[in-house]
Tab-separated table of C-alpha atoms and ligand atoms in Angstrom:
chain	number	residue	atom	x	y	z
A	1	UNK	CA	-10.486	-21.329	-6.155
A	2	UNK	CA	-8.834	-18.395	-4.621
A	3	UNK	CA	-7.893	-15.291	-6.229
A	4	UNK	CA	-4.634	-15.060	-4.879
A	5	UNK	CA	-1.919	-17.867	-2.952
A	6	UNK	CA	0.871	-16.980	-1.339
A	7	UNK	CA	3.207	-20.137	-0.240
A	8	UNK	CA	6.294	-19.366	1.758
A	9	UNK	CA	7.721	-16.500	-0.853
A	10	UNK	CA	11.320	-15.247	-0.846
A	11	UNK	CA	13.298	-12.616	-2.397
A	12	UNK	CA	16.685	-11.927	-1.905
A	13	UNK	CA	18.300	-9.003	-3.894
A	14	UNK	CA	21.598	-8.691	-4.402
A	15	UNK	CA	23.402	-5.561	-2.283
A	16	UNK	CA	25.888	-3.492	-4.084
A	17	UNK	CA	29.268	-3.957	-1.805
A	18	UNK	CA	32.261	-1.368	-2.887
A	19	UNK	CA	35.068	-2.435	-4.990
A	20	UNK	CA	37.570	-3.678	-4.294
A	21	UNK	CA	35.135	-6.532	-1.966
A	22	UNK	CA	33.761	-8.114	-4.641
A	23	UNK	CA	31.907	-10.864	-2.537
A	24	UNK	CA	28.052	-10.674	-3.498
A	25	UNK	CA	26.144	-10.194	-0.507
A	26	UNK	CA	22.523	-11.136	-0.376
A	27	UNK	CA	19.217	-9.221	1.231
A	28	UNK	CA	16.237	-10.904	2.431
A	29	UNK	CA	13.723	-8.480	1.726
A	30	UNK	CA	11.089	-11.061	2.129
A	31	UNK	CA	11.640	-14.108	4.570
A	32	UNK	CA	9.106	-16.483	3.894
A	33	UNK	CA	5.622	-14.975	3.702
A	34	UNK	CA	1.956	-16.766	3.123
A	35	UNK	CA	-1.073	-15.387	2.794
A	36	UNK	CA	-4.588	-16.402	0.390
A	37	UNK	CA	-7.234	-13.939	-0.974
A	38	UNK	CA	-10.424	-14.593	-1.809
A	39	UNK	CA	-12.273	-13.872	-4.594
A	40	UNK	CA	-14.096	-10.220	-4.157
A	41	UNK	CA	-11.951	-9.797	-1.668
A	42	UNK	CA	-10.464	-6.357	-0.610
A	43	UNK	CA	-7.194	-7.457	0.367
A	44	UNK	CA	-4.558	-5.131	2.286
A	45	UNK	CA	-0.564	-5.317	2.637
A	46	UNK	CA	0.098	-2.615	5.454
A	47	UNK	CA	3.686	-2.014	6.859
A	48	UNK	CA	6.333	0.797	6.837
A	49	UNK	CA	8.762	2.214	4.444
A	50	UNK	CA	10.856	-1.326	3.246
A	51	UNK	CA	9.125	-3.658	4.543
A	52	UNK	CA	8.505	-5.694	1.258
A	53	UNK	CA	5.118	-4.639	-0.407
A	54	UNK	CA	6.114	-3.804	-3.197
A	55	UNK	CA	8.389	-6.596	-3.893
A	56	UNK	CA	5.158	-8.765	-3.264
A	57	UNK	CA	3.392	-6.799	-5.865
A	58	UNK	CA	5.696	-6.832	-8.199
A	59	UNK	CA	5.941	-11.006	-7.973
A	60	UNK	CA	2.372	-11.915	-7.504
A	61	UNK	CA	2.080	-9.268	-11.178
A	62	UNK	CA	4.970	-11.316	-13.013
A	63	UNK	CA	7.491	-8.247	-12.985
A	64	UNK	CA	9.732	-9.762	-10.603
A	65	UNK	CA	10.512	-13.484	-10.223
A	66	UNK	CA	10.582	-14.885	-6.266
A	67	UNK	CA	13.802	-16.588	-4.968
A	68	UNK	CA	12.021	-19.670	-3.472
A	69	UNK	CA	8.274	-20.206	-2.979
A	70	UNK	CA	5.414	-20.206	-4.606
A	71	UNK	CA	2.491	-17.553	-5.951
A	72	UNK	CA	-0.748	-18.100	-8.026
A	73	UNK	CA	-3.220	-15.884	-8.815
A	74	UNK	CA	-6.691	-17.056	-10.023
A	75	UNK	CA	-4.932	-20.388	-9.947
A	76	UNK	CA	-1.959	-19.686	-12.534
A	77	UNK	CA	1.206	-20.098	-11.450
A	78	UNK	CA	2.895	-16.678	-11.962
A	79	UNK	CA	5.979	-17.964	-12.509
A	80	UNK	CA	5.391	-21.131	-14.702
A	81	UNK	CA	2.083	-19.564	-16.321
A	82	UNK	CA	3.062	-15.937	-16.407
A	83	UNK	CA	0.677	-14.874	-19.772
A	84	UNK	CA	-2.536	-16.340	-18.178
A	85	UNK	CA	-1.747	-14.539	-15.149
A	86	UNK	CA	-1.009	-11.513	-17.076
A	87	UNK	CA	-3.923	-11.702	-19.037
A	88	UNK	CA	-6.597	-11.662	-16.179
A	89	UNK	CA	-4.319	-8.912	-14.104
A	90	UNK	CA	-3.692	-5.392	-14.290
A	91	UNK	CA	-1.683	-2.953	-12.034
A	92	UNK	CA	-1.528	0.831	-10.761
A	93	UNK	CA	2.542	0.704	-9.946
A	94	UNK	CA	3.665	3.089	-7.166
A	95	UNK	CA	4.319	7.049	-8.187
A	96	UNK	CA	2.226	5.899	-11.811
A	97	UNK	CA	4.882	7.145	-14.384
A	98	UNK	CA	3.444	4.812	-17.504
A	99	UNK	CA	0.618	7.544	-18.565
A	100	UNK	CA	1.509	9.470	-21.384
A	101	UNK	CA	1.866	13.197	-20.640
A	102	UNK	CA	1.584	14.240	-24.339
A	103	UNK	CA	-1.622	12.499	-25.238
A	104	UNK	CA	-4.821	13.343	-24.033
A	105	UNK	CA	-6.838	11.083	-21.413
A	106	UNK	CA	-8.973	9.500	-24.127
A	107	UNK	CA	-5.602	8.981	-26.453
A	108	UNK	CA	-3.990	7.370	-23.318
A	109	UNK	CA	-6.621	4.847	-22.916
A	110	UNK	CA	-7.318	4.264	-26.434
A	111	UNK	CA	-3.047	3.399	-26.862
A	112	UNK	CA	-3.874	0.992	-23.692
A	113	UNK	CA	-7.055	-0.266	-25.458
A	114	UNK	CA	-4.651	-1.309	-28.380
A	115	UNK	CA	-2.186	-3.145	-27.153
A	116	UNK	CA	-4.972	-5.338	-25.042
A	117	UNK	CA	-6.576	-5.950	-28.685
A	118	UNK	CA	-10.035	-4.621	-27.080
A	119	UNK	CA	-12.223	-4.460	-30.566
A	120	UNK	CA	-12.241	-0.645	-31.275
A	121	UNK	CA	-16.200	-0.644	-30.716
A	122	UNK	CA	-16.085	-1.840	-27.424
A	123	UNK	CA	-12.768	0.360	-26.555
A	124	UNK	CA	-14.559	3.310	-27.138
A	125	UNK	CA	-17.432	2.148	-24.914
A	126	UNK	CA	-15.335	1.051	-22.322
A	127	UNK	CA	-13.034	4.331	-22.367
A	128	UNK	CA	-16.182	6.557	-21.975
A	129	UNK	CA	-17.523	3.677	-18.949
A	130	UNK	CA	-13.918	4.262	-17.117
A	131	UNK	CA	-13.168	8.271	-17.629
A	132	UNK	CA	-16.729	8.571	-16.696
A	133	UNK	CA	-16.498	6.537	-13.746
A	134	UNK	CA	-13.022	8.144	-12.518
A	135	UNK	CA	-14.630	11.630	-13.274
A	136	UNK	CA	-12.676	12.548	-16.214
A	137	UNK	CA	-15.338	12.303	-19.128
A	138	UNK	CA	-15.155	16.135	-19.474
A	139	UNK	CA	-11.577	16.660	-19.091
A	140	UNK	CA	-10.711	13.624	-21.534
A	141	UNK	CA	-9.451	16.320	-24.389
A	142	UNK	CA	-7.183	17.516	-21.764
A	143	UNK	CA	-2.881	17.017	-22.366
A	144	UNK	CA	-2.102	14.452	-19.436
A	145	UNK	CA	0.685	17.262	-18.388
A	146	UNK	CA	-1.923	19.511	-17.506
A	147	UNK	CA	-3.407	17.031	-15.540
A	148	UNK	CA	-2.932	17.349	-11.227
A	149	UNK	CA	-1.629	14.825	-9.385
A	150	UNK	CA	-5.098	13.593	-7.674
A	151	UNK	CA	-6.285	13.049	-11.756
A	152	UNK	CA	-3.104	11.404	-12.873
A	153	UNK	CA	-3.766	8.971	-10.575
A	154	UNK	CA	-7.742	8.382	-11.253
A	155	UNK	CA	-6.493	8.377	-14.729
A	156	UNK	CA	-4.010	5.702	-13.884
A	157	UNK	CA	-6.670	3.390	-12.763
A	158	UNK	CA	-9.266	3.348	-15.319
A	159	UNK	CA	-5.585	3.026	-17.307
A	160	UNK	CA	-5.644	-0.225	-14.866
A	161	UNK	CA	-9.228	-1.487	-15.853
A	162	UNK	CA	-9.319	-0.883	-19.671
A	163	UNK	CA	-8.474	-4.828	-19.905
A	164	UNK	CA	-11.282	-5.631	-17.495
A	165	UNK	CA	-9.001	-7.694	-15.183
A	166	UNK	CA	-10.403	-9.932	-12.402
A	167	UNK	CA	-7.745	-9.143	-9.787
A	168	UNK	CA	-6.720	-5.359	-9.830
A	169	UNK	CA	-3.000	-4.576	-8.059
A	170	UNK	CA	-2.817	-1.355	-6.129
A	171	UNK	CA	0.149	-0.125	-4.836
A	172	UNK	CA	0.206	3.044	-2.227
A	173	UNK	CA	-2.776	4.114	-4.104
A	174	UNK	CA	-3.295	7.249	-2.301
A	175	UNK	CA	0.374	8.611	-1.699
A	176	UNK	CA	1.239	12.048	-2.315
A	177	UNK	CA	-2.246	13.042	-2.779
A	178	UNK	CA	-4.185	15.595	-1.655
A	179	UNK	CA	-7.188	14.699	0.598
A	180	UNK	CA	-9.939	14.999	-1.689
A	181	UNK	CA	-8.149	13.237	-4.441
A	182	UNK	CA	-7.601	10.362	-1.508
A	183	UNK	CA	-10.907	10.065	-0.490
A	184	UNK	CA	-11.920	9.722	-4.673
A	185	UNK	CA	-9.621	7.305	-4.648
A	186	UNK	CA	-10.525	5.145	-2.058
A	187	UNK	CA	-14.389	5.490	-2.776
A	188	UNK	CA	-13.569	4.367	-6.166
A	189	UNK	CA	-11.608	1.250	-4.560
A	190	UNK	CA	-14.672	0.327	-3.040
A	191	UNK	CA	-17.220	0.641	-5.729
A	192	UNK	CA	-14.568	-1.795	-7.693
A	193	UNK	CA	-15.179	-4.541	-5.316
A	194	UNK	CA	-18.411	-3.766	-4.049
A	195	UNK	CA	-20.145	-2.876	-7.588
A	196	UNK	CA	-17.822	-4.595	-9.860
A	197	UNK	CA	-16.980	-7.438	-7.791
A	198	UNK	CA	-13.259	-6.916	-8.673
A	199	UNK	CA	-10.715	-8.734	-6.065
A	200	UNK	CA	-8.055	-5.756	-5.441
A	201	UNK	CA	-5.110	-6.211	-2.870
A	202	UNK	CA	-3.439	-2.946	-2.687
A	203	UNK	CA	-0.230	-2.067	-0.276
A	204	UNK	CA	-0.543	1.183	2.070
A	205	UNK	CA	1.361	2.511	5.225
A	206	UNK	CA	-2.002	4.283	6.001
A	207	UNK	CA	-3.398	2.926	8.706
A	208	UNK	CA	-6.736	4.755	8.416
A	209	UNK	CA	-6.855	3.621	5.157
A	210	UNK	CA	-6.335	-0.194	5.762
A	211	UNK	CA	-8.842	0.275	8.380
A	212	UNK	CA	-11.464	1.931	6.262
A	213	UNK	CA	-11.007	-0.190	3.206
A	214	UNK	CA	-9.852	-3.383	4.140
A	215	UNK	CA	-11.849	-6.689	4.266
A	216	UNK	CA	-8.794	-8.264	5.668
A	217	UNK	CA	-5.253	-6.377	6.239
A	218	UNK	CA	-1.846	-8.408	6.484
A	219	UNK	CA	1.011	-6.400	8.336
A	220	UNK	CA	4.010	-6.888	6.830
A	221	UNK	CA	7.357	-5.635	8.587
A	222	UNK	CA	10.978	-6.338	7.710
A	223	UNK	CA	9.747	-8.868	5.445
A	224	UNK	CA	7.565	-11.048	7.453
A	225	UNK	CA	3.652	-11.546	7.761
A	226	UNK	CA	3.397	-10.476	11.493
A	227	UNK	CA	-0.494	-10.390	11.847
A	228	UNK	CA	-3.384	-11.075	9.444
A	229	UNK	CA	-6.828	-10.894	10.052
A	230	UNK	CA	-9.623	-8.285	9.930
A	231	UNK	CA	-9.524	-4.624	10.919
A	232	UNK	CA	-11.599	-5.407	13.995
A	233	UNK	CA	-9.654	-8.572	14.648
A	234	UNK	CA	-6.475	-7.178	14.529
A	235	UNK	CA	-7.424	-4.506	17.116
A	236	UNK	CA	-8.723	-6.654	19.513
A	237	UNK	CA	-4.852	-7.128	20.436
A	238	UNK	CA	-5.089	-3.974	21.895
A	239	UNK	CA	-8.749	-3.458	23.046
A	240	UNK	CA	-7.992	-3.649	26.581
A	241	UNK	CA	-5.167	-1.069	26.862
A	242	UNK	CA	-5.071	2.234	27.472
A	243	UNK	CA	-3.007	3.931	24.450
A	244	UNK	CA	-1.399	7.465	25.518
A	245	UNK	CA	-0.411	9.985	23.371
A	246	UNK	CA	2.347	12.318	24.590
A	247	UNK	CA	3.448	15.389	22.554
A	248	UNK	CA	7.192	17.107	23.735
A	249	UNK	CA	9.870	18.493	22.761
A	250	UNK	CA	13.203	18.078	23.746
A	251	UNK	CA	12.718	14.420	23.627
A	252	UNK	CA	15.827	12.624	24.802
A	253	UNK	CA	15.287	9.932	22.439
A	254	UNK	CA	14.144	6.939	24.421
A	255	UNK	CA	12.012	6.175	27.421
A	256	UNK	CA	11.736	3.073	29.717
A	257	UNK	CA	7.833	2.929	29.582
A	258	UNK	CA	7.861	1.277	25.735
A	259	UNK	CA	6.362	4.196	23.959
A	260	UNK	CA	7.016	4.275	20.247
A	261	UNK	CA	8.106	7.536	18.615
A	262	UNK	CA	5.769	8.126	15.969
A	263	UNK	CA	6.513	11.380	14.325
A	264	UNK	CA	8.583	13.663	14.762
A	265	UNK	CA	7.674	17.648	12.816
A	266	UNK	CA	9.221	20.629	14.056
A	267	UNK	CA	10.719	19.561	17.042
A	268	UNK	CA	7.548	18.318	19.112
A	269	UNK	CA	8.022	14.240	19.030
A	270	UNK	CA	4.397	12.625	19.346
A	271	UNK	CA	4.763	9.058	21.395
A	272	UNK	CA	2.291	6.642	21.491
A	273	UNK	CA	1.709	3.127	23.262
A	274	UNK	CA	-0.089	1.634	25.457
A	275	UNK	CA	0.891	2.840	29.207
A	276	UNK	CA	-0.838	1.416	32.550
A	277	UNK	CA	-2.404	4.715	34.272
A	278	UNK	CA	-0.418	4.870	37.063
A	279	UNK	CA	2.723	5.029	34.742
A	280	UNK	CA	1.529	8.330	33.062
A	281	UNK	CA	2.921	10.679	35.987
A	282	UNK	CA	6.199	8.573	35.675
A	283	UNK	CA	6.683	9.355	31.989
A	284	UNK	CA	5.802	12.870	32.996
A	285	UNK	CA	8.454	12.755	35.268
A	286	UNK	CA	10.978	10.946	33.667
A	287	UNK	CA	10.701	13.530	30.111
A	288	UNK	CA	10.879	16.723	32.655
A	289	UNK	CA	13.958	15.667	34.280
A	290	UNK	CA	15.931	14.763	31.014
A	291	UNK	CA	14.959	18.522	30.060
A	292	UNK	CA	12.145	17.250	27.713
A	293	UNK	CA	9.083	20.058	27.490
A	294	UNK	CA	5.955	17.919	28.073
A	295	UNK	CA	2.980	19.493	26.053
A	296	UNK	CA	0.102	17.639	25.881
A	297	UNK	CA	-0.831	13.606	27.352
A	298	UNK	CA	-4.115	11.946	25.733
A	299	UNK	CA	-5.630	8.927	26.081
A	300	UNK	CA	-6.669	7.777	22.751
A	301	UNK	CA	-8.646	5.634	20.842
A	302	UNK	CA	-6.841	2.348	19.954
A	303	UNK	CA	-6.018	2.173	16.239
A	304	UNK	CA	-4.419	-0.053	14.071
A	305	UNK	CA	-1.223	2.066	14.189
A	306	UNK	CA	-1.211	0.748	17.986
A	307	UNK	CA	-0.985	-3.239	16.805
A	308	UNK	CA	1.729	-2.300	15.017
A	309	UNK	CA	4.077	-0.920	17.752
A	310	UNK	CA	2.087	-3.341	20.438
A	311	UNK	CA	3.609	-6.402	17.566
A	312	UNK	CA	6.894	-4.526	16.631
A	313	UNK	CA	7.500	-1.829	19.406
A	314	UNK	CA	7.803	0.628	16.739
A	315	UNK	CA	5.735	3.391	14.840
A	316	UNK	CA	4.247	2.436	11.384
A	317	UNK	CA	6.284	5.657	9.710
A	318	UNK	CA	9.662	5.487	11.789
B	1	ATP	N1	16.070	-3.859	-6.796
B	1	ATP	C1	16.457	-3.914	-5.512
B	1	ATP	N2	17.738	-4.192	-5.181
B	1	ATP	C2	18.131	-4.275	-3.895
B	1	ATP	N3	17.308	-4.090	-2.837
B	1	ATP	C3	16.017	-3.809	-3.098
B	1	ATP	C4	15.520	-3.694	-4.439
B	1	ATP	N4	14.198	-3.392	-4.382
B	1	ATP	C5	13.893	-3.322	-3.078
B	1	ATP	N5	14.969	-3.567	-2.307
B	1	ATP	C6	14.992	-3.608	-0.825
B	1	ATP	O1	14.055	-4.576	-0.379
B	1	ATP	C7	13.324	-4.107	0.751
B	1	ATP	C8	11.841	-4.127	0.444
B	1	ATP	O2	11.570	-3.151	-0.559
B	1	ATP	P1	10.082	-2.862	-1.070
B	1	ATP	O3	10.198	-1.859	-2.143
B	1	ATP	O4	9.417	-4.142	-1.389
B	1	ATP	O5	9.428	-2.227	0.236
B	1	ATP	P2	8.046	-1.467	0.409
B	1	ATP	O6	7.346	-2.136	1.546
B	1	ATP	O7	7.337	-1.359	-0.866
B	1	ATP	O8	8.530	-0.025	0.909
B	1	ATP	P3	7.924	1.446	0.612
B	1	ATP	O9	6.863	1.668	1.648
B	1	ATP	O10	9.111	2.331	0.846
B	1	ATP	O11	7.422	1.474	-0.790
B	1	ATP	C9	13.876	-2.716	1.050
B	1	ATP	O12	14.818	-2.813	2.081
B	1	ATP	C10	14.538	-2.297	-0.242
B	1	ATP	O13	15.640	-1.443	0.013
B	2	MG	MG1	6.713	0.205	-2.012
């Protein structure tokens, strides 16, 4: 049995249209997506800002019913058999706001403990297990308010694992933190599959991230599944380019040589795509007549990041 099945899943939401239209409009935030997950599987959903992850989440966790399609997870239907899903599930929702910031760490998990009837015995064991394991044993006495963001969030997941579930729900684990409190983070992800044999599918718009964690990533953009596969599979799409990197300013917002815009911080836009060798003095040429200042051209590494705009012809954070 597989941990998670996804069959052709749809959403639409409703979109708010102004008075005095009062036709209902629909939005297809996702179009029809499929994907499995094995048991013990680390399972990733990578795509940009709206693209549907959490949506997914929140259907394959029973917060949000689909439109059409069907989900199971560990072979409940999450619809039709909602409480055995429930039971067997737990979830770290994106920007965690469910801790609460009055109690202590140990009162937070002990409240959680409760309402999952874990026998107080075994709470108590498992509370010290999880604060010890998200490095928190010694701070446990500690008012969540006073907590940073990097131990909100490791607090949040042993929140997540205090009902021992078999398929853990992760969504943007990492965002907003600070880069030690990431790399906790996503050692801890690991140890829960490799150690605990926990199946975890967890959404990011990280690439590194996907990369480093992932036993198989599924890009998601604009509501569709556009790749799936391994880290190493998906970048053999692009194993034979040559991806440029091309820092300016003045850019004059588009170019004919298909590079994506990837960022854009204090007036120096960074492009990147893949670019035959011969083409480079043409971009070169092209930016400096439009009045663009060219500072720096790389050849780089290919990375996940390039799949995406080699699949959608744009950057993963545009
Ligand atoms: N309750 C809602 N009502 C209407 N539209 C919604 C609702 N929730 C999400 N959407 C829209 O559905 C699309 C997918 O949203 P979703 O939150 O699943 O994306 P996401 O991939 O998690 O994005 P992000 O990276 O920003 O978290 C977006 O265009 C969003 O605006
Ligand atoms: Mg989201």
């Amino acid at each position: 049995m597989k941990a998670i099945e996804v069959k052709n899943l749809r959403k639409l939401y409703p979109k708010k249209i102004p008075l005095p239209f009062r036709k209902v409009e629909w939005f297809e935030a996702l179009k029809g997506i499929s994907f499995t997950v094995k048991r013990g599987e680390l399972f990733g959903l990578l795509g940009p800002n709206g693209a549907g992850k959490t949506t997914t989440i929140k259907i394959l966790t029973t917060l949000l019913e689909p439109t059409s399609g069907e989900a199971r997870v560990l072979g409940y239907d999450v619809v039709k058999e909602a409480r055995e899903v429930r039971k067997r599930i737990n979830l770290v929702a994106e920007g965690e706001r469910t801790l609460y910031w009055r109690l202590t760490a140990y009162e937070n998990l002990r409240y959680f403990a409760s309402i999952y009837y874990v026998p107080k015995r075994e709470a108590e064991e498992r509370i010290e297990e999880l604060l010890k394991m998200v490095g928190l044993w010694e701070r446990r006495n500690d008012l969540v308010m006073n907590y940073s963001r990097g131990m909100k969030q490791r607090l949040a997941i042993a929140k997540a694992l205090i009902n021992d579930p078999e398929v853990l729900f992760l969504d943007e684990p990492t965002l907003g933190l600070d880069v030690q409190s990431a790399i906790f983070v996503r050692e801890l992800v690991k140890r829960l599959v490799e150690e605990e044999g926990k199946t975890v599918l967890l959404t990011t718009h990280y690439m590194h991230e996907a990369e480093e964690l992932c036993d198989r990533i599924a890009i998601i953009d604009h509501g569709r599944i556009i790749a799936l596969d391994t880290p190493e599979g998906l970048k053999k799409l692009v194993k034979d380019e040559t991806i440029v990197e091309v820092r300016v300013r003045n850019y004059p917002g588009d170019n004919p040589f298909g590079l994506a815009k990837v960022s854009e911080e204090n007036g120096v836009t960074v492009l990147r795509g893949s670019l035959d060798e011969e083409d480079i003095p043409k971009l070169v040429e092209f930016l400096v007549r439009r009045n663009a200042k060219v500072l720096s051209v790389e050849v780089k590494e290919p990375t996940l990041e390039d799949v995406f705009i080699k699949l959608t012809g744009r950057g993963l954070r545009d």
